[in-house]
């Protein structure tokens, strides 16, 4: 049987019941998921593909799974779109992107190929195209359309992946992650008039100071509120004031020299300070919003229960804005369509530890506004029962925020806490928390700083409590999210 058919048959036989999955976050129907891919509009619907290994809950030969949505909240599963079934992609259909063209829905991905040469094994990564109608996709006979041979001398052919395509007045462009043979990370740019025949243009950006890891995965380049933004996911970072060890997802601000096609970054910031966020990708929605989605997982810390038959999920799609050179992220506004059971508290005082009538649950959107108060530390504990909880802490005196899942029920000795400086000017005044069974996405001061984290606590742990070492007046708005049957 052909490989794509085999994968789709397997999914049919092994699909996880919806009740076991998060409600509005995209997961694989079974097996393993990593990066979001091909996030794009085609014929009025938004499509999201993802790195998919249906056959087990660990990474394996990469397929592209597929969902579509009309509102970023309710997703319809479609058959997997790509399988590693050609000589040029037999070691995997790695990450990439999508765009609507007059030829159809065009997906561009990295085909990975392994070759024995002189008794040694070499890996080659090249860019390939598949065209489809929003449901089924055909790989081009011309594949791979962008090969390592098109790169200047001294650029890696082995680490050359994750094409992100977009269109401008003079044709199509794509950025691809790459590094030099000396190990310097960089993003390279290609141009095409017809999206099929490509030419190398430039090194769009490179690690200027040698402190941003070894390889910039999943680059993305776009305009946001009049400024150019480069997004990437660097591997192998060393912790500093802005970043944590290992894989980070970052954005660069700076100036773009359009004539030379060179982006000179002046600042690099973390996109998300939680424990689980990587490989994010953006799209422009039909109504002109720049929407970001990330893989809500980190490569190095697996805390999933061993008997769980699905692995990993996406974040909620987030609307991006630029404010004073910084990205603000907010959950897509469409989430509000699914609000139910609202509970509000106005100017209520929190002193010590307390729970509030009606404030509990594992699938909800809650905003806590911190008003006047005499306190130095404020916590929200959630997914809580007598045994378990996960905790968000705002240390006002120390000017830090922290997420701590030590007591979420995990049985692996992997990273459970992350504490970072408050990166907003002034006090934390608003904490918005999106919970969906096994995840929390926490947006500080209208998304100026975000922390995303997974936990696999039994669902009966649904209490929420507040802890204040002094006293603070708060407003609380809580909405449950119910979306009915996922299609
Ligand atoms: C990022 C990444 C990409 C690659 C994909 C493979 O998480 O390593 O660079 O294309 O995952 O699944």
Short mmCIF file of C-alpha atoms and ligand atoms in Angstrom, two decimals:
data_model
loop_
_atom_site.label_atom_id
_atom_site.label_comp_id
_atom_site.label_asym_id
_atom_site.label_seq_id
_atom_site.Cartn_x
_atom_site.Cartn_y
_atom_site.Cartn_z
CA UNK A 1 0.00 0.00 0.00
CA UNK A 2 1.30 3.46 -0.67
CA UNK A 3 2.63 5.29 2.35
CA UNK A 4 0.09 8.08 2.51
CA UNK A 5 -2.80 5.65 2.21
CA UNK A 6 -1.22 3.47 4.87
CA UNK A 7 -0.89 6.43 7.24
CA UNK A 8 -4.50 7.49 6.69
CA UNK A 9 -5.74 3.93 7.18
CA UNK A 10 -3.77 3.74 10.41
CA UNK A 11 -5.32 6.99 11.64
CA UNK A 12 -8.80 5.64 10.86
CA UNK A 13 -8.15 2.55 12.99
CA UNK A 14 -6.41 4.34 15.84
CA UNK A 15 -8.09 7.72 16.16
CA UNK A 16 -8.21 8.88 19.81
CA UNK A 17 -11.74 9.60 21.12
CA UNK A 18 -12.30 13.38 21.18
CA UNK A 19 -13.17 13.35 24.89
CA UNK A 20 -9.57 12.39 25.65
CA UNK A 21 -8.11 15.36 23.78
CA UNK A 22 -7.95 19.08 24.52
CA UNK A 23 -11.11 20.89 23.42
CA UNK A 24 -9.85 23.63 21.12
CA UNK A 25 -6.13 23.05 20.76
CA UNK A 26 -4.95 21.09 17.75
CA UNK A 27 -3.45 17.68 18.54
CA UNK A 28 -2.65 14.74 16.29
CA UNK A 29 -5.60 12.32 15.86
CA UNK A 30 -3.15 9.69 17.17
CA UNK A 31 0.62 9.45 17.43
CA UNK A 32 3.08 12.29 17.46
CA UNK A 33 2.94 15.95 16.36
CA UNK A 34 5.60 18.63 16.16
CA UNK A 35 5.92 21.92 14.26
CA UNK A 36 3.00 23.75 12.66
CA UNK A 37 3.39 23.75 8.87
CA UNK A 38 1.61 25.30 5.89
CA UNK A 39 -0.48 27.68 8.00
CA UNK A 40 -2.30 29.53 5.20
CA UNK A 41 -5.62 30.52 3.68
CA UNK A 42 -6.90 28.55 0.71
CA UNK A 43 -10.28 29.24 -0.83
CA UNK A 44 -11.45 31.14 2.20
CA UNK A 45 -10.53 28.52 4.80
CA UNK A 46 -7.49 28.43 7.01
CA UNK A 47 -5.35 25.33 6.70
CA UNK A 48 -2.91 24.05 9.25
CA UNK A 49 -0.56 21.17 8.58
CA UNK A 50 1.89 19.76 11.07
CA UNK A 51 4.83 17.42 11.47
CA UNK A 52 3.18 14.08 12.03
CA UNK A 53 4.25 10.56 12.92
CA UNK A 54 1.00 8.65 13.20
CA UNK A 55 2.44 5.30 14.25
CA UNK A 56 3.84 6.10 17.69
CA UNK A 57 4.01 8.84 20.28
CA UNK A 58 7.61 9.67 19.49
CA UNK A 59 9.16 11.46 16.53
CA UNK A 60 9.61 9.27 13.46
CA UNK A 61 9.60 9.55 9.65
CA UNK A 62 7.77 12.80 9.11
CA UNK A 63 4.41 13.08 7.38
CA UNK A 64 2.24 16.18 7.17
CA UNK A 65 -1.03 15.94 9.10
CA UNK A 66 -3.79 18.36 8.14
CA UNK A 67 -6.61 20.40 9.68
CA UNK A 68 -8.78 23.24 8.44
CA UNK A 69 -10.76 25.86 10.29
CA UNK A 70 -13.02 28.81 9.66
CA UNK A 71 -12.37 30.54 12.96
CA UNK A 72 -9.06 29.26 14.45
CA UNK A 73 -10.92 27.61 17.33
CA UNK A 74 -12.97 24.79 15.83
CA UNK A 75 -10.83 22.54 13.66
CA UNK A 76 -11.77 19.86 11.15
CA UNK A 77 -9.37 16.99 10.70
CA UNK A 78 -8.49 16.12 7.10
CA UNK A 79 -6.47 13.21 5.73
CA UNK A 80 -2.70 13.48 6.12
CA UNK A 81 -1.37 15.36 3.08
CA UNK A 82 2.23 14.20 2.65
CA UNK A 83 4.17 11.02 3.38
CA UNK A 84 7.91 10.40 2.91
CA UNK A 85 7.42 8.32 -0.22
CA UNK A 86 9.89 9.69 -2.78
CA UNK A 87 13.62 9.19 -3.14
CA UNK A 88 14.15 12.91 -2.43
CA UNK A 89 12.12 12.90 0.82
CA UNK A 90 12.38 9.31 2.02
CA UNK A 91 13.97 10.35 5.32
CA UNK A 92 11.11 12.76 6.01
CA UNK A 93 8.86 15.55 4.80
CA UNK A 94 10.15 18.20 7.19
CA UNK A 95 8.63 21.55 8.05
CA UNK A 96 7.49 24.16 5.57
CA UNK A 97 4.72 26.50 4.64
CA UNK A 98 1.79 27.06 2.29
CA UNK A 99 0.31 29.73 0.05
CA UNK A 100 -2.69 30.14 -2.23
CA UNK A 101 -1.63 30.46 -5.90
CA UNK A 102 -3.47 30.36 -9.21
CA UNK A 103 -2.09 26.83 -9.59
CA UNK A 104 -3.79 25.72 -6.39
CA UNK A 105 -2.78 25.40 -2.75
CA UNK A 106 1.00 25.26 -2.83
CA UNK A 107 2.95 23.60 -0.04
CA UNK A 108 6.69 23.95 0.18
CA UNK A 109 8.53 21.59 2.51
CA UNK A 110 11.96 20.16 3.18
CA UNK A 111 12.63 16.78 1.64
CA UNK A 112 15.26 14.92 3.63
CA UNK A 113 17.39 12.33 1.93
CA UNK A 114 20.20 10.16 3.19
CA UNK A 115 22.97 8.94 0.92
CA UNK A 116 25.92 6.60 1.35
CA UNK A 117 29.01 8.06 -0.27
CA UNK A 118 32.45 6.44 0.10
CA UNK A 119 31.17 4.33 2.98
CA UNK A 120 29.89 7.39 4.85
CA UNK A 121 26.32 8.47 5.43
CA UNK A 122 25.36 12.01 4.36
CA UNK A 123 22.10 13.85 4.90
CA UNK A 124 20.80 16.32 2.35
CA UNK A 125 17.92 18.71 2.90
CA UNK A 126 16.24 20.27 -0.14
CA UNK A 127 13.05 22.22 -0.72
CA UNK A 128 10.15 20.52 -2.47
CA UNK A 129 6.66 21.50 -3.59
CA UNK A 130 3.27 19.82 -3.50
CA UNK A 131 0.16 21.31 -5.09
CA UNK A 132 -3.35 20.53 -4.02
CA UNK A 133 -6.98 21.49 -3.75
CA UNK A 134 -7.19 21.87 0.02
CA UNK A 135 -7.70 18.13 0.50
CA UNK A 136 -5.25 16.10 -1.59
CA UNK A 137 -1.77 17.13 -2.66
CA UNK A 138 0.57 16.01 -5.44
CA UNK A 139 4.30 16.37 -5.30
CA UNK A 140 5.83 18.08 -8.34
CA UNK A 141 7.78 16.09 -10.91
CA UNK A 142 10.44 18.86 -10.77
CA UNK A 143 11.19 18.21 -7.06
CA UNK A 144 13.34 19.15 -5.33
CA UNK A 145 12.92 22.72 -6.61
CA UNK A 146 15.57 24.27 -4.36
CA UNK A 147 18.69 22.25 -3.65
CA UNK A 148 21.81 22.77 -1.60
CA UNK A 149 23.75 23.11 -4.87
CA UNK A 150 22.11 26.51 -5.31
CA UNK A 151 23.73 27.76 -2.11
CA UNK A 152 27.08 29.58 -2.10
CA UNK A 153 30.14 27.55 -1.17
CA UNK A 154 30.62 26.97 2.52
CA UNK A 155 26.89 26.79 3.33
CA UNK A 156 25.55 23.56 4.81
CA UNK A 157 23.60 21.19 2.55
CA UNK A 158 22.74 19.07 5.54
CA UNK A 159 21.11 21.82 7.61
CA UNK A 160 18.96 23.58 5.08
CA UNK A 161 15.32 23.42 6.06
CA UNK A 162 11.92 24.87 6.92
CA UNK A 163 11.03 27.09 3.92
CA UNK A 164 8.53 29.90 4.55
CA UNK A 165 6.98 31.32 1.38
CA UNK A 166 5.22 34.64 0.71
CA UNK A 167 4.30 36.79 -2.26
CA UNK A 168 5.32 40.33 -3.16
CA UNK A 169 4.71 42.49 -6.25
CA UNK A 170 7.75 41.06 -8.02
CA UNK A 171 7.03 37.41 -7.31
CA UNK A 172 7.47 34.84 -4.59
CA UNK A 173 10.08 34.75 -1.86
CA UNK A 174 11.06 32.08 0.61
CA UNK A 175 13.33 32.12 3.62
CA UNK A 176 15.06 28.92 4.66
CA UNK A 177 17.03 28.06 7.82
CA UNK A 178 20.67 27.26 7.21
CA UNK A 179 24.14 27.46 8.73
CA UNK A 180 27.65 27.89 7.43
CA UNK A 181 30.09 25.00 7.43
CA UNK A 182 31.73 26.84 10.35
CA UNK A 183 28.49 26.48 12.30
CA UNK A 184 27.16 30.03 12.11
CA UNK A 185 23.34 30.11 11.95
CA UNK A 186 21.75 32.09 9.11
CA UNK A 187 18.58 32.52 7.12
CA UNK A 188 18.86 32.41 3.33
CA UNK A 189 16.46 34.01 0.84
CA UNK A 190 15.23 32.71 -2.53
CA UNK A 191 13.08 34.33 -5.23
CA UNK A 192 10.81 32.97 -7.94
CA UNK A 193 8.45 34.45 -10.51
CA UNK A 194 6.20 31.40 -10.70
CA UNK A 195 6.77 29.72 -7.32
CA UNK A 196 8.31 26.70 -9.08
CA UNK A 197 11.66 27.88 -10.47
CA UNK A 198 13.76 29.49 -7.78
CA UNK A 199 16.98 31.44 -7.55
CA UNK A 200 19.21 32.17 -4.59
CA UNK A 201 19.11 35.82 -3.51
CA UNK A 202 21.00 36.52 -0.28
CA UNK A 203 21.79 35.73 3.30
CA UNK A 204 18.81 37.56 4.75
CA UNK A 205 20.14 37.46 8.30
CA UNK A 206 22.91 35.80 10.27
CA UNK A 207 24.02 35.44 13.85
CA UNK A 208 26.05 38.62 14.28
CA UNK A 209 27.59 37.98 17.66
CA UNK A 210 27.93 34.23 17.75
CA UNK A 211 25.60 33.93 20.73
CA UNK A 212 22.38 32.72 19.16
CA UNK A 213 22.75 28.97 18.94
CA UNK A 214 23.79 26.65 16.15
CA UNK A 215 20.91 26.60 13.68
CA UNK A 216 17.87 28.85 13.24
CA UNK A 217 14.98 26.52 12.55
CA UNK A 218 11.59 27.56 11.18
CA UNK A 219 12.37 31.12 10.02
CA UNK A 220 9.52 33.47 9.10
CA UNK A 221 9.80 37.03 7.77
CA UNK A 222 6.96 39.54 7.57
CA UNK A 223 5.83 43.10 8.13
CA UNK A 224 3.96 43.92 11.29
CA UNK A 225 2.54 47.39 11.87
CA UNK A 226 5.09 48.94 9.52
CA UNK A 227 8.20 47.13 10.81
CA UNK A 228 9.97 44.01 9.56
CA UNK A 229 10.09 41.06 11.90
CA UNK A 230 12.17 37.93 11.57
CA UNK A 231 11.06 34.93 13.58
CA UNK A 232 13.17 31.83 14.14
CA UNK A 233 13.68 28.94 16.51
CA UNK A 234 17.38 28.70 17.37
CA UNK A 235 18.80 25.41 18.63
CA UNK A 236 21.41 25.01 21.34
CA UNK A 237 21.22 28.41 23.03
CA UNK A 238 22.97 29.08 26.30
CA UNK A 239 20.84 30.74 28.95
CA UNK A 240 21.23 34.49 29.35
CA UNK A 241 18.97 37.25 30.55
CA UNK A 242 16.48 36.85 27.69
CA UNK A 243 16.73 33.19 26.74
CA UNK A 244 16.76 29.78 28.37
CA UNK A 245 19.01 26.86 27.56
CA UNK A 246 18.33 24.75 24.50
CA UNK A 247 15.70 25.43 21.85
CA UNK A 248 14.09 28.88 22.00
CA UNK A 249 11.56 30.65 19.81
CA UNK A 250 12.61 34.25 19.18
CA UNK A 251 11.87 37.33 17.11
CA UNK A 252 14.29 39.87 15.76
CA UNK A 253 13.52 43.54 15.12
CA UNK A 254 15.75 45.73 12.99
CA UNK A 255 16.04 47.28 9.57
CA UNK A 256 15.52 45.67 6.19
CA UNK A 257 17.58 46.82 3.23
CA UNK A 258 15.19 45.88 0.43
CA UNK A 259 17.70 46.56 -2.32
CA UNK A 260 20.29 44.18 -0.88
CA UNK A 261 17.74 41.87 0.73
CA UNK A 262 19.53 41.99 4.04
CA UNK A 263 17.86 42.25 7.41
CA UNK A 264 20.10 43.77 10.05
CA UNK A 265 18.65 42.98 13.44
CA UNK A 266 19.17 45.23 16.41
CA UNK A 267 17.14 43.35 19.05
CA UNK A 268 16.25 39.73 19.70
CA UNK A 269 13.49 38.78 22.10
CA UNK A 270 11.91 35.61 23.35
CA UNK A 271 8.40 34.97 22.00
CA UNK A 272 7.21 32.96 24.97
CA UNK A 273 8.72 32.49 28.42
CA UNK A 274 6.84 29.32 29.35
CA UNK A 275 8.11 25.75 29.41
CA UNK A 276 6.55 24.61 26.13
CA UNK A 277 6.79 26.73 23.02
CA UNK A 278 8.74 26.21 19.80
CA UNK A 279 8.81 26.30 15.99
CA UNK A 280 6.14 28.97 15.64
CA UNK A 281 4.86 30.09 12.25
CA UNK A 282 2.60 32.96 11.15
CA UNK A 283 0.03 33.61 8.45
CA UNK A 284 -1.94 36.59 7.24
CA UNK A 285 -5.64 35.95 7.78
CA UNK A 286 -8.21 36.88 5.15
CA UNK A 287 -9.04 40.01 7.18
CA UNK A 288 -5.41 41.08 7.45
CA UNK A 289 -4.42 39.89 10.91
CA UNK A 290 -0.97 38.41 11.43
CA UNK A 291 -1.66 35.17 13.32
CA UNK A 292 0.97 33.10 15.08
CA UNK A 293 0.74 29.46 16.10
CA UNK A 294 3.44 27.50 17.90
CA UNK A 295 4.15 23.94 18.89
CA UNK A 296 3.24 23.84 22.61
CA UNK A 297 6.01 21.48 23.57
CA UNK A 298 9.73 21.63 24.06
CA UNK A 299 12.11 19.03 22.66
CA UNK A 300 13.96 18.40 25.92
CA UNK A 301 11.23 17.88 28.53
CA UNK A 302 8.77 15.09 28.03
CA UNK A 303 6.29 14.84 30.90
CA UNK A 304 3.50 13.04 29.06
CA UNK A 305 1.99 9.98 30.75
CA UNK A 306 3.43 6.81 29.20
CA UNK A 307 0.02 5.35 28.36
CA UNK A 308 -1.22 8.43 26.51
CA UNK A 309 -1.76 7.53 22.85
CA UNK A 310 -1.22 11.02 21.45
CA UNK A 311 1.72 13.33 21.88
CA UNK A 312 1.91 17.11 21.71
CA UNK A 313 -0.33 19.97 20.70
CA UNK A 314 -0.34 23.43 19.20
CA UNK A 315 -0.87 26.72 21.04
CA UNK A 316 -4.01 28.71 20.51
CA UNK A 317 -3.52 30.89 17.41
CA UNK A 318 -2.52 34.38 18.52
CA UNK A 319 -3.04 37.77 16.93
CA UNK A 320 0.16 39.82 16.76
CA UNK A 321 0.61 43.57 17.08
CA UNK A 322 3.70 45.67 17.47
CA UNK A 323 3.88 48.17 20.29
CA UNK A 324 7.02 50.18 20.86
CA UNK A 325 9.17 47.65 19.06
CA UNK A 326 7.75 44.70 21.01
CA UNK A 327 5.30 42.05 19.86
CA UNK A 328 2.02 41.78 21.72
CA UNK A 329 0.17 38.46 21.43
CA UNK A 330 -3.49 37.87 22.13
CA UNK A 331 -5.57 34.76 21.67
CA UNK A 332 -7.65 34.99 18.49
CA UNK A 333 -10.75 37.05 19.14
CA UNK A 334 -12.96 34.23 17.76
CA UNK A 335 -12.50 32.43 21.08
CA UNK A 336 -15.14 34.76 22.52
CA UNK A 337 -17.79 33.08 20.33
CA UNK A 338 -17.41 29.99 22.50
CA UNK A 339 -17.76 31.61 25.90
CA UNK A 340 -20.26 30.13 28.35
CA UNK A 341 -20.89 30.25 32.12
CA UNK A 342 -19.41 33.67 32.72
CA UNK A 343 -18.49 34.62 36.27
CA UNK A 344 -17.37 38.13 37.22
CA UNK A 345 -15.96 39.67 40.36
CA UNK A 346 -15.53 43.41 40.65
CA UNK A 347 -13.13 44.97 43.11
CA UNK A 348 -12.93 41.91 45.31
CA UNK A 349 -10.16 41.72 47.87
CA UNK A 350 -7.76 38.81 47.98
CA UNK A 351 -5.85 38.32 51.21
CA UNK A 352 -3.97 35.13 52.00
CA UNK A 353 -5.26 32.02 50.21
CA UNK A 354 -8.78 31.85 48.79
CA UNK A 355 -10.99 30.29 46.18
CA UNK A 356 -13.88 32.14 44.58
CA UNK A 357 -17.31 30.69 43.99
CA UNK A 358 -17.71 29.77 40.31
CA UNK A 359 -14.02 30.10 39.49
CA UNK A 360 -12.85 26.63 38.64
CA UNK A 361 -12.45 24.40 35.61
CA UNK A 362 -9.91 23.13 33.10
CA UNK A 363 -11.26 24.61 29.85
CA UNK A 364 -11.59 28.33 30.26
CA UNK A 365 -10.46 31.88 29.61
CA UNK A 366 -9.90 33.89 32.80
CA UNK A 367 -8.58 37.39 33.25
CA UNK A 368 -7.47 38.65 36.65
CA UNK A 369 -6.89 42.37 36.83
CA UNK A 370 -4.73 43.48 39.72
CA UNK A 371 -5.93 46.83 41.07
CA UNK A 372 -4.79 48.61 44.23
CA UNK A 373 -2.91 46.58 46.77
CA UNK A 374 -0.28 46.28 49.39
CA UNK A 375 1.47 43.02 48.53
CA UNK A 376 4.72 41.69 47.19
CA UNK A 377 3.61 38.38 45.73
CA UNK A 378 0.48 37.06 44.01
CA UNK A 379 -0.09 33.44 42.88
CA UNK A 380 -2.72 31.68 40.87
CA UNK A 381 -2.85 27.91 41.45
CA UNK A 382 -4.83 25.90 38.90
CA UNK A 383 -5.47 22.31 37.82
CA UNK A 384 -5.59 21.81 41.54
CA UNK A 385 -6.95 19.21 43.97
CA UNK A 386 -5.62 17.86 47.28
CA UNK A 387 -2.67 16.29 45.48
CA UNK A 388 -1.87 18.42 42.48
CA UNK A 389 -1.53 21.97 41.25
CA UNK A 390 0.37 24.12 38.80
CA UNK A 391 1.23 27.62 39.88
CA UNK A 392 1.78 31.01 38.28
CA UNK A 393 3.55 33.53 40.52
CA UNK A 394 3.93 37.25 40.13
CA UNK A 395 6.71 38.37 42.45
CA UNK A 396 6.11 42.09 42.50
CA UNK A 397 9.03 42.85 44.78
CA UNK A 398 11.52 40.73 42.84
CA UNK A 399 10.00 41.78 39.47
CA UNK A 400 9.72 38.23 38.20
CA UNK A 401 7.03 35.90 36.97
CA UNK A 402 7.23 32.16 37.32
CA UNK A 403 5.46 29.04 36.20
CA UNK A 404 5.85 25.94 38.36
CA UNK A 405 4.42 22.54 37.44
CA UNK A 406 6.41 20.52 39.98
CA UNK A 407 3.21 19.20 41.56
CA UNK A 408 1.19 18.64 38.37
CA UNK A 409 1.54 14.86 38.66
CA UNK A 410 4.55 14.37 36.39
CA UNK A 411 6.81 11.43 37.21
CA UNK A 412 9.90 12.46 35.27
CA UNK A 413 12.74 14.48 36.68
CA UNK A 414 12.66 17.11 33.97
CA UNK A 415 12.38 20.87 34.03
CA UNK A 416 9.29 21.94 35.95
CA UNK A 417 9.84 25.62 36.75
CA UNK A 418 10.76 28.71 34.83
CA UNK A 419 11.23 32.09 36.45
CA UNK A 420 11.91 35.14 34.27
CA UNK A 421 12.13 38.89 34.78
CA UNK A 422 8.94 40.85 34.27
CA UNK A 423 9.52 42.30 30.81
CA UNK A 424 6.70 44.82 30.79
CA UNK A 425 7.22 48.35 31.99
CA UNK A 426 5.63 48.99 35.36
CA UNK A 427 3.55 46.50 37.29
CA UNK A 428 1.85 43.37 36.07
CA UNK A 429 -1.74 44.56 35.99
CA UNK A 430 -3.50 41.93 33.95
CA UNK A 431 -3.09 38.16 33.91
CA UNK A 432 -5.11 36.32 31.27
CA UNK A 433 -5.03 32.57 31.44
CA UNK A 434 -6.29 30.19 28.76
CA UNK A 435 -6.69 26.64 30.06
CA UNK A 436 -7.56 23.67 27.86
CA UNK A 437 -7.30 20.51 29.97
CA UNK A 438 -3.55 19.94 29.67
CA UNK A 439 -2.17 23.39 28.99
CA UNK A 440 -2.05 26.93 30.27
CA UNK A 441 -1.21 29.96 28.15
CA UNK A 442 -0.72 33.02 30.31
CA UNK A 443 -0.82 36.48 28.71
CA UNK A 444 0.55 39.32 30.82
CA UNK A 445 -0.65 42.91 30.30
CA UNK A 446 -2.46 42.27 27.00
CA UNK A 447 0.11 39.83 25.70
CA UNK A 448 3.29 41.86 26.27
CA UNK A 449 4.76 38.71 27.82
CA UNK A 450 3.48 35.15 27.44
CA UNK A 451 4.11 31.84 29.22
CA UNK A 452 2.83 28.59 27.70
CA UNK A 453 3.09 25.34 29.56
CA UNK A 454 1.69 21.83 29.41
CA UNK A 455 0.81 19.54 32.32
CA UNK A 456 -1.05 16.25 32.28
CA UNK A 457 -2.82 16.44 35.63
CA UNK A 458 -5.94 14.26 36.06
CA UNK A 459 -8.97 16.26 34.98
CA UNK A 460 -10.71 16.12 38.34
CA UNK A 461 -8.09 18.59 39.57
CA UNK A 462 -10.12 21.61 38.51
CA UNK A 463 -9.83 24.03 41.41
CA UNK A 464 -8.32 27.47 41.11
CA UNK A 465 -6.99 29.39 44.08
CA UNK A 466 -5.41 32.76 44.61
CA UNK A 467 -2.65 33.46 47.08
CA UNK A 468 -1.59 36.94 48.14
CA UNK A 469 0.99 37.72 50.82
CA UNK A 470 -0.69 41.07 51.55
CA UNK A 471 -3.93 42.26 50.15
CA UNK A 472 -4.97 43.19 46.63
CA UNK A 473 -8.20 44.26 44.99
CA UNK A 474 -8.91 42.37 41.78
CA UNK A 475 -11.43 42.12 38.99
CA UNK A 476 -11.96 38.61 37.69
CA UNK A 477 -13.67 37.63 34.43
CA UNK A 478 -13.99 33.93 33.80
CA UNK A 479 -15.61 32.17 30.85
CA UNK A 480 -15.77 28.46 30.21
CA UNK A 481 -15.06 27.49 26.62
CA UNK A 482 -17.38 24.98 25.05
CA UNK A 483 -17.33 24.36 21.38
CA UNK A 484 -19.74 21.44 21.05
CA UNK A 485 -18.67 18.58 18.88
CA UNK A 486 -15.31 19.07 17.21
CA UNK A 487 -15.89 18.25 13.55
C1 LIG B 1 11.88 21.94 14.46
C2 LIG B 1 12.35 20.88 13.47
C3 LIG B 1 12.49 21.46 12.07
C4 LIG B 1 12.33 20.27 11.20
C5 LIG B 1 11.31 19.48 11.95
C6 LIG B 1 11.45 17.98 11.80
O1 LIG B 1 11.24 21.46 15.56
O2 LIG B 1 13.57 20.30 13.92
O3 LIG B 1 13.70 22.17 11.85
O4 LIG B 1 11.92 20.60 9.91
O5 LIG B 1 11.42 19.84 13.31
O6 LIG B 1 10.36 17.31 12.32
#
